[in-house]
C-alpha cells in the first residue's frame, strides 16, 4: 500500500574542498555503519588528504530535515531508523518522525495504530474491531455516519499520514 523509503544517506565533502571549488566527496548509506564513530572514521579515511577535515554534508536523503544539516547528523535518528528497519517499519517510522519531530522509536511504537486507505476506512475498521455496531441490526448499520465518526476521531486523537495511522 505504501511507497518505499529511501535509506538514510549523506554525501560527505569538506568545507576546505568546497571553498577551493571542489565538491569531491562520497555518498554513504548510514545504515552500513554500526556507530557514529565508525561513520566518522570512514569520512576521515575518505578525506585523509586533509590534516583536520571539517566535514560538510552537502546533500542527504531519507532523513527528515530536523535530523540532518550541512554540519550535523542526528545519530539518534539513524539508530532508531535501524530498529524500524529491523521491524519492517522504516517507512512508517520516517513519516511519523518527520511529522512529530521526534525520533524515539519507543514513542513511535506507542503511537503506531496501523495502515488504512483513508481516515474513514480506519474508523470503519476500528468500529468493527471494537464491536461498536454489534448490537445494531444489519438493516440499520448503513445509517451509521463513518465519515463523521472519522472526522471526530482524527480531530484530536489520531493522525493519518501517507496511509499510516498514529495516536496523536
Coordinates of C-alpha atoms in Angstrom, one line a residue:
X1 CA 0.0 0.0 0.0
X2 CA 2.7 2.5 1.0
X3 CA 5.7 3.8 -1.1
X4 CA 9.2 2.9 -0.5
X5 CA 11.6 4.7 1.9
X6 CA 14.9 6.0 0.8
X7 CA 17.6 4.6 3.2
X8 CA 19.2 7.4 5.1
X9 CA 22.3 8.5 3.2
X10 CA 24.6 11.5 3.1
X11 CA 27.1 13.0 0.7
X12 CA 30.2 13.9 2.6
X13 CA 32.6 16.5 1.4
X14 CA 34.7 19.1 3.3
X15 CA 34.4 22.8 3.7
X16 CA 38.0 23.2 2.6
X17 CA 37.5 21.4 -0.7
X18 CA 34.2 23.2 -1.3
X19 CA 35.9 26.6 -0.6
X20 CA 38.6 25.6 -3.1
X21 CA 35.9 24.9 -5.8
X22 CA 35.7 21.1 -5.4
X23 CA 32.7 19.1 -4.4
X24 CA 34.7 15.9 -4.1
X25 CA 33.0 13.5 -1.7
X26 CA 31.1 10.3 -1.5
X27 CA 27.6 9.1 -0.7
X28 CA 27.4 7.0 2.5
X29 CA 24.5 4.7 3.4
X30 CA 24.2 5.5 7.1
X31 CA 22.7 2.1 7.9
X32 CA 26.0 0.5 6.8
X33 CA 27.7 1.8 10.0
X34 CA 27.5 0.2 13.4
X35 CA 28.1 3.6 15.1
X36 CA 28.6 7.3 14.7
X37 CA 32.3 6.7 15.3
X38 CA 32.5 4.2 12.5
X39 CA 30.8 6.6 10.2
X40 CA 33.2 9.4 11.1
X41 CA 36.2 7.1 10.7
X42 CA 35.0 6.4 7.1
X43 CA 34.7 10.1 6.5
X44 CA 38.2 10.7 7.8
X45 CA 39.5 7.9 5.5
X46 CA 37.8 9.4 2.5
X47 CA 39.3 12.8 3.2
X48 CA 42.7 11.6 4.5
X49 CA 44.4 14.2 2.3
X50 CA 43.4 16.9 4.9
X51 CA 45.0 17.1 8.3
X52 CA 41.9 18.0 10.1
X53 CA 38.9 17.8 7.7
X54 CA 35.8 19.8 8.6
X55 CA 33.1 17.6 7.1
X56 CA 30.4 19.2 5.0
X57 CA 27.2 17.2 4.4
X58 CA 26.4 18.6 1.0
X59 CA 23.2 16.5 0.4
X60 CA 21.2 13.9 2.2
X61 CA 18.2 11.7 1.6
X62 CA 15.9 9.6 3.7
X63 CA 16.4 11.8 6.7
X64 CA 13.8 14.3 7.9
X65 CA 15.1 17.8 7.8
X66 CA 15.2 18.1 11.6
X67 CA 17.9 15.4 11.8
X68 CA 20.4 16.5 9.2
X69 CA 22.1 19.6 8.2
X70 CA 25.2 20.9 6.4
X71 CA 27.3 20.2 9.5
X72 CA 25.4 17.6 11.6
X73 CA 23.6 14.3 11.5
X74 CA 21.5 13.3 14.5
X75 CA 22.7 9.8 15.1
X76 CA 19.7 9.1 17.4
X77 CA 17.5 9.2 14.2
X78 CA 19.8 6.7 12.5
X79 CA 19.8 4.3 15.4
X80 CA 16.0 4.5 15.7
X81 CA 15.7 4.0 11.9
X82 CA 17.8 0.9 12.1
X83 CA 15.4 -0.5 14.7
X84 CA 12.5 0.4 12.5
X85 CA 14.2 -1.3 9.5
X86 CA 14.7 -4.5 11.5
X87 CA 11.0 -4.5 12.3
X88 CA 10.0 -3.6 8.7
X89 CA 8.6 -0.3 9.9
X90 CA 11.1 2.1 8.3
X91 CA 8.6 3.9 6.1
X92 CA 6.1 4.5 8.9
X93 CA 8.8 5.5 11.3
X94 CA 10.2 8.1 8.9
X95 CA 6.8 9.5 8.2
X96 CA 6.0 9.6 12.0
X97 CA 9.4 11.1 12.9
X98 CA 9.1 13.8 10.3
X99 CA 5.6 14.8 11.3
X100 CA 6.0 14.6 15.1
X101 CA 9.6 15.9 15.0
X102 CA 10.7 13.1 17.3
X103 CA 13.0 10.1 16.7
X104 CA 12.3 8.0 19.8
X105 CA 11.4 4.5 18.5
X106 CA 9.6 3.5 21.6
X107 CA 7.3 6.5 21.3
X108 CA 6.7 5.6 17.7
X109 CA 5.7 2.1 18.7
X110 CA 3.3 3.5 21.3
X111 CA 1.8 5.9 18.7
X112 CA 1.5 3.3 15.9
X113 CA -2.1 2.2 15.1
X114 CA -1.7 0.6 11.6
X115 CA -2.4 1.3 8.0
X116 CA -5.5 2.3 6.2
X117 CA -6.7 3.6 2.8
X118 CA -8.3 6.7 4.4
X119 CA -9.4 8.1 7.8
X120 CA -12.9 6.8 7.1
X121 CA -11.6 3.3 6.3
X122 CA -9.7 3.3 9.6
X123 CA -12.8 4.4 11.5
X124 CA -14.8 1.7 9.9
X125 CA -12.2 -1.0 10.8
X126 CA -12.0 0.3 14.3
X127 CA -15.8 0.2 14.8
X128 CA -15.9 -3.4 13.5
X129 CA -12.9 -4.4 15.7
X130 CA -14.4 -2.9 18.8
X131 CA -17.9 -4.3 18.1
X132 CA -19.3 -0.8 18.1
X133 CA -22.2 -1.9 15.8
X134 CA -22.6 -5.5 17.0
X135 CA -26.0 -4.7 18.7
X136 CA -27.2 -2.7 15.7
X137 CA -29.4 -4.7 13.3
X138 CA -27.7 -5.2 9.9
X139 CA -30.5 -3.3 8.2
X140 CA -29.7 -0.2 10.2
X141 CA -25.9 -0.3 10.0
X142 CA -25.9 1.7 6.8
X143 CA -27.2 4.7 8.7
X144 CA -24.1 4.9 10.8
X145 CA -22.1 8.0 9.7
X146 CA -18.5 6.7 9.4
X147 CA -17.4 10.0 7.8
X148 CA -18.5 12.0 10.8
X149 CA -17.0 9.3 13.2
X150 CA -13.7 9.5 11.4
X151 CA -13.7 13.3 11.4
X152 CA -14.2 13.3 15.2
X153 CA -11.5 10.6 15.7
X154 CA -8.9 12.4 13.7
X155 CA -9.7 15.8 15.0
X156 CA -8.0 15.2 18.3
X157 CA -6.9 11.6 19.0
X158 CA -5.4 10.3 15.7
X159 CA -3.4 11.5 12.8
X160 CA -3.5 10.0 9.3
X161 CA -0.2 10.4 7.4
X162 CA 0.6 8.8 4.0
X163 CA -1.6 5.8 4.7
X164 CA -0.5 5.3 8.3
X165 CA -2.5 6.0 11.5
X166 CA -0.9 7.2 14.7
X167 CA -2.2 8.2 18.1
X168 CA -1.7 11.9 18.4

